[in-house]
């Protein structure tokens, strides 16, 4: 493994060896290998996915040389899928690559079971009717699906999965799990052994801020009937207590305690996101429940019993001013509590698995450990079926986006990206695709937009003339700069889905390169 580790060193630091292992097992199907599809797949091949299958029935034309860097003059007249596949294979020979020279629309109609062999399908530049058909196929087969499309100076990315559970959501900002506002008995006992009034100045300035806060919290709650500081005045009074404990201006540990005092003010117990997951109907498990929901069921039992209305402890502590001896002792206390919580949940997982008729050891120790460590940050993502969104969007949200100055352009492009497919279905070409028909195409596209908005329940609403004119000016072109950006976003979301790390987008991502803006629409 020495060579792969060196090869993927930077990304291993982001998603770890287990994330990389998931990528290396992934089988990816790309539909259409124009600029958008090729750029998406390029990023994934460089990242070290297991295998790729490129589906495209078209031949390389001279026009492709200007926007697709994965074909050259020698490719003109040849299979585009074959040429792109050969180029991608050269980027990373560890990735297995094959191609099928067939139009994706034909494959979707003639062989829907074909897609069940893949981990994820990346569908680019598909029209609306093909998107709906493919979405149904992938949902039925439980295959991850992501749509991407670039069109002139705009484009979109849309994930479609029934349910995606994320254990390692890795939020940018999240409170350390130190339990300063609800310390367990062992932490309290450790704090009691330390005298904050010690006369030795070196010992005083090397008492960890965690200990200082635990002791001051104990003092405060005794004087306030068990309540934590909640009002502005009470929080100021609490900080004043900390300041009063300082005996010298250079005591960094007390400064850290004052800066970290907001962690004491946080409410006890579990957060609203976790509460919502625990109350989800899927947490009532049965024999075919996923491992994730089995662990959620165990978590519910733990919180109601051993956890004392708290999630399992993560077990890590941040760096802080402290003597080595006290820091190591504190670290061991947190690790011991985390291990005890893990063992309790592991036992409950085994018990639940046995109860629903499954192998008690079918969920690995590593998986349960990761679940416990990240229990406070769990996320569940569910995407509406494409057909549901297209035919029954939230009219209130539609109206809000169309009339909101902040979102009106993004919403306009969303409507226009759908309207051009209606246009193409009626006239066998996209607006502005042929010279000399611009004025007529603008009028026809305007009619398609009005009809689409009427079908969606937005009578009397329209898209600005400027956007309609721009859409016709685009002529259905794929510009490399836009395709590369859309491909970058799509590949990023693919990696999130495969590694089950970070939170994928829920909604339709719209890129407006005219104003250099990216926005997410949830309909």
Coordinates of C-alpha atoms in Angstrom, one line a residue:
X1 CA 0.0 0.0 0.0
X2 CA 3.0 2.3 0.1
X3 CA 2.7 3.5 -3.5
X4 CA -1.1 4.2 -3.3
X5 CA -0.6 6.1 0.0
X6 CA 2.0 8.3 -1.6
X7 CA -0.1 8.7 -4.7
X8 CA -3.2 9.8 -2.9
X9 CA -1.5 11.4 0.1
X10 CA -3.3 14.7 0.1
X11 CA -6.8 13.3 -0.2
X12 CA -6.1 10.6 2.4
X13 CA -5.8 13.5 4.9
X14 CA -9.3 14.6 4.1
X15 CA -11.3 11.3 3.9
X16 CA -8.9 8.8 5.4
X17 CA -7.9 5.3 4.3
X18 CA -11.5 4.0 4.7
X19 CA -12.8 6.7 2.4
X20 CA -10.1 5.9 -0.2
X21 CA -11.0 2.2 0.1
X22 CA -14.6 3.1 -0.7
X23 CA -13.6 5.1 -3.7
X24 CA -11.4 2.2 -4.9
X25 CA -14.3 -0.2 -4.7
X26 CA -16.7 2.2 -6.5
X27 CA -18.0 1.4 -10.0
X28 CA -19.0 4.5 -11.9
X29 CA -21.1 4.8 -15.1
X30 CA -21.0 8.0 -17.1
X31 CA -23.7 8.9 -19.6
X32 CA -22.5 11.2 -22.3
X33 CA -18.8 12.1 -22.4
X34 CA -18.9 15.7 -23.7
X35 CA -17.0 18.4 -21.8
X36 CA -19.3 18.2 -18.7
X37 CA -19.1 14.4 -18.4
X38 CA -15.4 14.2 -19.3
X39 CA -14.4 16.8 -16.7
X40 CA -16.5 15.1 -14.0
X41 CA -14.9 11.7 -14.7
X42 CA -11.4 13.2 -15.0
X43 CA -11.6 14.3 -11.4
X44 CA -12.9 10.9 -10.2
X45 CA -10.2 9.0 -12.1
X46 CA -7.5 11.1 -10.6
X47 CA -9.0 10.5 -7.2
X48 CA -8.6 6.7 -7.7
X49 CA -12.1 5.2 -8.2
X50 CA -12.3 1.5 -8.9
X51 CA -13.7 1.4 -12.4
X52 CA -15.5 3.6 -15.0
X53 CA -17.8 2.8 -17.8
X54 CA -18.4 5.5 -20.4
X55 CA -21.6 5.4 -22.4
X56 CA -21.9 7.6 -25.5
X57 CA -23.0 6.8 -29.1
X58 CA -21.6 9.9 -30.8
X59 CA -18.5 10.4 -32.9
X60 CA -15.9 13.0 -32.3
X61 CA -16.6 16.1 -34.5
X62 CA -14.3 19.0 -35.3
X63 CA -16.3 21.2 -32.9
X64 CA -15.4 18.9 -30.0
X65 CA -11.8 19.9 -30.3
X66 CA -12.6 23.4 -29.0
X67 CA -14.3 22.4 -25.7
X68 CA -13.2 18.9 -24.8
X69 CA -9.5 18.6 -23.8
X70 CA -9.8 14.8 -23.8
X71 CA -10.0 14.5 -27.6
X72 CA -7.6 15.7 -30.3
X73 CA -7.5 15.9 -34.1
X74 CA -6.6 12.3 -34.5
X75 CA -9.9 11.4 -32.8
X76 CA -12.2 13.1 -35.4
X77 CA -14.6 10.6 -36.8
X78 CA -13.9 8.0 -34.1
X79 CA -16.1 6.9 -31.2
X80 CA -16.1 9.7 -28.6
X81 CA -16.6 7.2 -25.7
X82 CA -13.5 5.2 -26.9
X83 CA -11.3 8.3 -27.2
X84 CA -12.3 9.8 -23.8
X85 CA -12.0 6.4 -22.1
X86 CA -8.4 5.9 -23.5
X87 CA -7.4 9.4 -22.4
X88 CA -8.8 8.9 -18.9
X89 CA -7.1 5.5 -18.5
X90 CA -3.8 7.3 -19.2
X91 CA -4.4 9.6 -16.3
X92 CA -4.5 6.8 -13.8
X93 CA -3.7 3.2 -14.9
X94 CA -5.0 1.8 -11.6
X95 CA -8.5 2.6 -12.7
X96 CA -10.3 0.0 -14.8
X97 CA -11.9 1.7 -17.8
X98 CA -14.3 0.5 -20.5
X99 CA -16.7 2.1 -22.9
X100 CA -20.0 1.3 -24.7
X101 CA -20.7 3.0 -28.0
X102 CA -24.4 3.5 -27.5
X103 CA -26.7 6.5 -27.0
X104 CA -27.7 6.7 -23.3
X105 CA -31.3 7.4 -24.2
X106 CA -31.5 4.2 -26.1
X107 CA -29.9 2.2 -23.3
X108 CA -32.3 3.7 -20.7
X109 CA -35.2 2.5 -22.8
X110 CA -34.0 -0.9 -23.9
X111 CA -31.9 -2.2 -21.0
X112 CA -32.9 -0.6 -17.7
X113 CA -31.3 -3.5 -15.6
X114 CA -27.9 -2.5 -17.0
X115 CA -27.5 0.3 -14.4
X116 CA -28.0 -2.0 -11.4
X117 CA -24.3 -3.1 -11.6
X118 CA -22.9 0.3 -10.7
X119 CA -22.3 2.1 -7.4
X120 CA -23.3 5.4 -9.0
X121 CA -24.5 6.7 -12.3
X122 CA -23.4 10.2 -13.5
X123 CA -25.8 11.4 -16.1
X124 CA -24.8 14.4 -18.1
X125 CA -26.6 16.5 -20.7
X126 CA -29.8 14.4 -20.5
X127 CA -33.2 15.8 -21.5
X128 CA -36.1 15.9 -19.0
X129 CA -37.9 12.8 -20.1
X130 CA -34.7 10.7 -20.0
X131 CA -33.9 12.1 -16.5
X132 CA -37.3 11.0 -15.2
X133 CA -36.9 7.4 -16.7
X134 CA -33.3 7.0 -15.3
X135 CA -34.3 8.3 -11.9
X136 CA -37.0 5.6 -11.6
X137 CA -34.6 2.9 -12.7
X138 CA -31.9 3.9 -10.2
X139 CA -34.3 4.3 -7.3
X140 CA -35.7 0.9 -8.0
X141 CA -32.2 -0.6 -8.1
X142 CA -30.9 1.5 -5.1
X143 CA -28.1 2.9 -7.3
X144 CA -26.8 6.4 -6.5
X145 CA -27.6 8.9 -9.2
X146 CA -26.3 12.4 -10.0
X147 CA -27.4 14.7 -12.9
X148 CA -25.1 17.4 -14.3
X149 CA -25.6 19.7 -17.3
X150 CA -23.9 22.7 -18.7
X151 CA -25.7 24.9 -21.2
X152 CA -24.0 28.1 -22.4
X153 CA -23.2 30.2 -19.4
X154 CA -25.3 28.3 -16.9
X155 CA -25.6 24.7 -15.7
X156 CA -27.0 22.6 -12.9
X157 CA -26.1 19.6 -10.6
X158 CA -28.9 17.5 -9.0
X159 CA -28.4 14.5 -6.7
X160 CA -31.2 11.9 -6.7
X161 CA -31.1 9.2 -4.0
X162 CA -33.9 7.8 -1.9
X163 CA -31.9 8.1 1.3
X164 CA -28.3 8.8 2.1
X165 CA -27.0 8.4 5.7
X166 CA -23.9 10.3 6.7
X167 CA -22.0 9.3 9.8
X168 CA -18.9 11.5 9.2
X169 CA -20.6 14.8 8.3
X170 CA -17.5 16.8 9.3
X171 CA -19.1 20.1 9.9
X172 CA -16.9 23.2 9.7
X173 CA -17.9 24.4 13.1
X174 CA -19.1 22.2 16.0
X175 CA -18.7 22.4 19.7
X176 CA -16.1 20.2 21.3
X177 CA -17.8 17.3 23.2
X178 CA -16.3 18.2 26.6
X179 CA -19.5 17.9 28.7
X180 CA -18.6 21.0 30.7
X181 CA -22.2 21.7 31.4
X182 CA -23.0 18.1 32.4
X183 CA -19.9 16.3 33.7
X184 CA -20.1 12.6 34.4
X185 CA -19.0 11.3 37.9
X186 CA -15.4 10.3 37.0
X187 CA -14.7 13.8 35.5
X188 CA -16.2 15.4 38.6
X189 CA -14.1 13.3 40.9
X190 CA -10.9 14.2 39.0
X191 CA -11.7 17.9 39.2
X192 CA -12.3 17.5 43.0
X193 CA -8.7 16.3 43.4
X194 CA -7.4 19.6 42.1
X195 CA -7.2 22.7 44.3
X196 CA -7.8 26.0 42.3
X197 CA -6.4 27.9 45.3
X198 CA -3.0 26.2 45.1
X199 CA -0.2 28.6 46.2
X200 CA 2.4 27.3 43.7
X201 CA 2.1 29.8 40.8
X202 CA 3.4 27.2 38.3
X203 CA 0.7 24.7 39.3
X204 CA -2.0 27.4 39.3
X205 CA -1.2 28.5 35.7
X206 CA -1.0 24.9 34.5
X207 CA -4.4 23.7 35.7
X208 CA -6.4 22.7 32.5
X209 CA -9.3 25.0 31.6
X210 CA -11.6 22.0 31.5
X211 CA -11.0 21.4 35.3
X212 CA -11.4 25.1 36.0
X213 CA -14.8 25.2 34.3
X214 CA -16.0 22.0 35.8
X215 CA -15.3 23.3 39.3
X216 CA -16.8 26.8 38.7
X217 CA -19.9 25.2 37.1
X218 CA -20.2 23.0 40.2
X219 CA -19.9 26.1 42.4
X220 CA -22.4 28.0 40.3
X221 CA -25.1 25.3 40.1
X222 CA -25.0 24.8 43.9
X223 CA -25.8 28.5 44.3
X224 CA -28.5 28.5 41.6
X225 CA -30.6 25.4 42.2
X226 CA -28.8 23.4 39.6
X227 CA -29.4 25.9 36.8
X228 CA -26.7 27.0 34.4
X229 CA -26.1 30.7 33.4
X230 CA -28.7 31.7 30.9
X231 CA -29.3 35.4 30.9
X232 CA -26.7 38.0 29.7
X233 CA -26.1 39.2 33.3
X234 CA -25.7 35.6 34.6
X235 CA -23.1 34.8 31.8
X236 CA -21.2 38.0 32.7
X237 CA -21.3 37.1 36.4
X238 CA -20.0 33.6 35.5
X239 CA -17.1 35.1 33.6
X240 CA -16.4 37.4 36.5
X241 CA -16.0 34.3 38.7
X242 CA -13.4 33.0 36.4
X243 CA -11.5 36.3 36.3
X244 CA -11.6 36.4 40.1
X245 CA -9.7 33.1 40.1
X246 CA -6.7 34.6 38.2
X247 CA -3.7 35.5 40.4
X248 CA -1.5 36.8 37.5
X249 CA -2.2 38.4 34.2
X250 CA -0.2 35.8 32.2
X251 CA -2.4 32.8 33.2
X252 CA -3.3 31.5 29.7
X253 CA -5.3 28.7 31.2
X254 CA -7.8 31.1 32.8
X255 CA -8.0 33.1 29.6
X256 CA -8.8 29.9 27.8
X257 CA -11.5 29.1 30.4
X258 CA -13.1 32.5 29.9
X259 CA -13.0 32.1 26.1
X260 CA -14.5 28.6 26.4
X261 CA -17.2 29.6 28.8
X262 CA -19.8 29.7 26.0
X263 CA -19.5 25.9 26.0
X264 CA -20.9 25.9 29.5
X265 CA -23.9 28.0 28.4
X266 CA -24.9 25.5 25.7
X267 CA -28.1 23.6 26.4
X268 CA -27.6 20.0 27.8
X269 CA -28.8 16.9 26.0
X270 CA -29.0 16.2 22.3
X271 CA -29.4 18.7 19.4
X272 CA -32.5 19.1 17.3
X273 CA -31.0 17.4 14.2
X274 CA -30.2 14.2 16.1
X275 CA -33.6 14.3 17.8
X276 CA -35.2 14.4 14.4
X277 CA -33.2 11.4 13.2
X278 CA -34.1 9.5 16.4
X279 CA -37.8 10.2 15.9
X280 CA -37.7 9.1 12.2
X281 CA -40.0 6.2 11.4
X282 CA -37.0 4.3 10.1
X283 CA -35.6 4.1 13.7
X284 CA -38.2 1.4 14.4
X285 CA -36.1 -1.3 12.9
X286 CA -37.0 -4.6 11.2
X287 CA -35.0 -7.4 9.5
X288 CA -34.3 -5.4 6.3
X289 CA -33.3 -2.1 8.1
X290 CA -29.9 -0.7 7.1
X291 CA -27.0 -0.9 9.5
X292 CA -27.3 2.9 10.1
X293 CA -30.9 2.6 11.4
X294 CA -30.0 -0.3 13.6
X295 CA -27.3 1.8 15.2
X296 CA -29.7 4.7 15.5
X297 CA -32.1 2.3 17.4
X298 CA -29.3 1.4 19.7
X299 CA -28.4 5.0 20.2
X300 CA -32.0 5.8 21.2
X301 CA -31.9 3.0 23.8
X302 CA -28.5 4.2 25.1
X303 CA -29.6 7.9 25.5
X304 CA -32.7 6.8 27.4
X305 CA -30.6 4.6 29.7
X306 CA -26.8 4.6 30.2
X307 CA -26.4 7.9 28.4
X308 CA -28.5 9.9 30.8
X309 CA -30.1 11.9 27.9
X310 CA -26.7 12.5 26.3
X311 CA -25.1 11.1 23.1
X312 CA -22.0 8.9 23.5
X313 CA -18.9 10.9 24.3
X314 CA -16.5 11.5 21.4
X315 CA -13.5 11.0 23.7
X316 CA -11.0 13.6 22.4
X317 CA -9.9 16.9 24.0
X318 CA -8.4 19.9 22.3
X319 CA -4.9 21.2 23.0
X320 CA -4.8 23.5 26.1
X321 CA -2.5 25.1 28.6
X322 CA -1.7 22.3 31.1
X323 CA 1.0 20.3 32.8
X324 CA 1.7 17.1 30.9
X325 CA 0.6 15.0 33.8
X326 CA -2.8 16.6 34.2
X327 CA -3.4 16.7 30.4
X328 CA -2.7 13.0 30.0
X329 CA -4.8 12.1 33.1
X330 CA -7.7 14.2 31.6
X331 CA -7.3 12.6 28.3
X332 CA -7.5 9.1 29.8
X333 CA -10.7 10.1 31.6
X334 CA -12.3 11.2 28.4
X335 CA -11.1 8.1 26.5
X336 CA -12.3 5.8 29.2
X337 CA -15.8 7.4 29.1
X338 CA -15.9 7.2 25.3
X339 CA -14.9 3.5 25.4
X340 CA -17.5 2.7 28.1
X341 CA -20.2 4.4 25.9
X342 CA -19.0 2.5 22.8
X343 CA -19.2 -0.8 24.6
X344 CA -22.7 0.0 25.9
X345 CA -23.9 0.9 22.3
X346 CA -22.1 -2.1 20.8
X347 CA -24.0 -4.4 23.2
X348 CA -27.3 -2.8 22.3
X349 CA -26.5 -3.1 18.6
X350 CA -25.8 -6.8 19.0
X351 CA -29.0 -7.2 21.0
X352 CA -31.1 -5.5 18.4
X353 CA -29.6 -7.5 15.5
X354 CA -30.4 -10.7 17.3
X355 CA -33.9 -9.5 18.0
X356 CA -34.6 -8.8 14.3
X357 CA -33.1 -12.1 13.2
X358 CA -29.7 -11.0 11.9
X359 CA -26.2 -11.9 12.8
X360 CA -25.2 -10.1 16.0
X361 CA -21.7 -9.5 14.6
X362 CA -22.8 -8.3 11.2
X363 CA -22.0 -4.6 12.0
X364 CA -18.3 -4.2 12.5
X365 CA -16.6 -2.8 15.7
X366 CA -15.0 -0.1 13.5
X367 CA -18.4 1.0 12.1
X368 CA -20.0 1.2 15.6
X369 CA -17.0 3.1 16.9
X370 CA -17.2 5.6 14.1
X371 CA -20.9 6.0 14.7
X372 CA -20.4 6.7 18.4
X373 CA -17.7 9.2 17.8
X374 CA -19.9 11.1 15.3
X375 CA -23.3 10.5 16.9
X376 CA -23.9 14.2 17.5
X377 CA -23.3 15.0 13.9
X378 CA -25.3 12.4 12.0
X379 CA -27.2 13.5 8.9
X380 CA -29.9 12.0 6.7
X381 CA -30.4 13.3 3.1
X382 CA -33.5 12.4 1.1
X383 CA -34.1 13.7 -2.4
X384 CA -37.5 14.0 -4.0
X385 CA -37.9 11.9 -7.2
X386 CA -37.2 14.0 -10.3
X387 CA -40.6 13.4 -11.7
X388 CA -42.2 14.6 -8.4
X389 CA -40.2 17.8 -8.4
X390 CA -40.8 18.4 -12.1
X391 CA -44.6 17.8 -12.0
X392 CA -45.4 18.8 -8.4
X393 CA -42.9 21.4 -7.1
X394 CA -43.8 23.6 -4.2
X395 CA -45.6 26.4 -5.8
X396 CA -45.0 28.6 -2.8
X397 CA -41.2 28.1 -3.1
X398 CA -41.4 28.6 -6.9
X399 CA -43.1 31.9 -6.4
X400 CA -40.8 33.0 -3.7
X401 CA -37.7 32.2 -5.8
X402 CA -39.1 33.9 -8.9
X403 CA -40.0 37.1 -7.0
X404 CA -36.9 37.2 -4.7
X405 CA -34.3 39.5 -6.2
X406 CA -31.6 37.3 -4.6
X407 CA -32.8 34.1 -6.4
X408 CA -34.8 35.2 -9.4
X409 CA -31.9 34.7 -11.9
X410 CA -31.1 31.3 -10.6
X411 CA -34.8 30.3 -10.7
X412 CA -35.1 31.8 -14.2
X413 CA -32.3 29.6 -15.4
X414 CA -33.9 26.6 -13.7
X415 CA -37.1 27.2 -15.7
X416 CA -35.3 27.9 -18.9
X417 CA -33.2 24.7 -18.6
X418 CA -36.5 22.8 -18.6
X419 CA -38.1 25.0 -21.2
X420 CA -35.4 24.3 -23.8
X421 CA -36.1 20.6 -23.5
X422 CA -39.8 21.3 -24.3
X423 CA -38.6 23.5 -27.2
X424 CA -36.3 20.7 -28.5
X425 CA -39.1 18.1 -28.2
X426 CA -41.3 20.3 -30.4
X427 CA -38.8 21.6 -33.0
X428 CA -36.1 18.9 -33.0
X429 CA -33.4 21.5 -32.2
X430 CA -32.5 23.8 -29.3
X431 CA -33.2 27.5 -29.4
X432 CA -30.5 29.5 -31.2
X433 CA -28.8 26.4 -32.5
X434 CA -29.1 27.4 -36.1
X435 CA -28.3 30.8 -37.6
X436 CA -31.0 33.0 -39.0
X437 CA -33.8 31.7 -36.7
X438 CA -32.9 33.7 -33.6
X439 CA -36.0 36.0 -33.5
X440 CA -38.4 33.1 -34.1
X441 CA -36.6 31.0 -31.5
X442 CA -36.9 33.7 -28.9
X443 CA -40.6 33.9 -29.5
X444 CA -41.0 30.1 -29.3
X445 CA -38.9 29.8 -26.2
X446 CA -41.0 32.5 -24.5
X447 CA -44.1 30.5 -25.3
X448 CA -42.5 27.4 -23.9
X449 CA -41.6 29.2 -20.7
X450 CA -45.1 30.6 -20.3
X451 CA -46.6 27.1 -20.8
X452 CA -44.2 25.5 -18.3
X453 CA -44.9 28.1 -15.6
X454 CA -48.7 27.7 -16.2
X455 CA -48.3 23.9 -15.9
X456 CA -46.5 24.4 -12.6
X457 CA -49.2 26.6 -11.2
X458 CA -47.4 30.0 -11.7
X459 CA -49.9 31.7 -14.0
X460 CA -49.0 35.3 -14.7
X461 CA -45.4 34.8 -13.8
X462 CA -42.6 34.8 -16.4
X463 CA -38.8 35.0 -16.8
X464 CA -37.1 38.2 -17.9
X465 CA -36.7 38.9 -21.6
X466 CA -32.9 39.3 -21.0
X467 CA -32.6 35.7 -19.7
X468 CA -34.7 34.3 -22.6
X469 CA -32.5 36.1 -25.1
X470 CA -29.4 34.9 -23.4
X471 CA -30.6 31.3 -23.4
X472 CA -31.2 31.5 -27.2
X473 CA -27.8 33.1 -27.6
X474 CA -26.2 30.1 -25.9
X475 CA -27.4 27.8 -28.7
X476 CA -27.1 24.7 -26.4
X477 CA -23.3 25.1 -26.4
X478 CA -21.1 23.4 -23.8
X479 CA -18.4 25.9 -22.9
X480 CA -15.3 24.3 -21.5
X481 CA -14.9 26.8 -18.6
X482 CA -18.5 26.2 -17.4
X483 CA -18.4 22.5 -18.1
X484 CA -15.2 22.2 -16.0
X485 CA -16.9 24.1 -13.1
X486 CA -20.0 22.0 -13.3
X487 CA -17.9 18.8 -13.6
X488 CA -15.9 19.9 -10.5
X489 CA -19.1 20.3 -8.4
X490 CA -20.6 17.0 -9.7
X491 CA -17.4 15.0 -8.9
X492 CA -17.2 16.6 -5.4
X493 CA -20.8 15.4 -4.8
X494 CA -20.0 11.9 -6.1
X495 CA -17.1 11.6 -3.7
X496 CA -19.3 12.7 -0.8
X497 CA -21.9 10.0 -1.8
X498 CA -19.3 7.2 -2.2
X499 CA -17.2 7.9 0.9
X500 CA -20.3 8.8 3.0
X501 CA -18.4 11.7 4.3
X502 CA -19.5 15.4 4.3
X503 CA -23.1 16.3 3.5
X504 CA -24.3 16.2 -0.1
X505 CA -26.4 18.9 -1.5
X506 CA -30.2 18.5 -1.2
X507 CA -31.9 20.5 -4.0
X508 CA -30.8 21.7 -7.4
X509 CA -27.5 23.5 -7.7
X510 CA -27.7 26.3 -10.3
X511 CA -24.5 28.0 -11.6
X512 CA -24.9 31.4 -13.2
X513 CA -21.5 32.3 -14.7
X514 CA -22.8 35.6 -16.0
X515 CA -22.9 36.9 -12.4
X516 CA -20.5 34.3 -11.0
X517 CA -23.0 33.0 -8.6
X518 CA -23.9 29.5 -7.4
X519 CA -27.3 28.9 -5.6
X520 CA -29.2 25.9 -4.3
X521 CA -33.0 25.7 -5.1
X522 CA -35.1 23.3 -3.0
X523 CA -38.5 22.7 -4.7

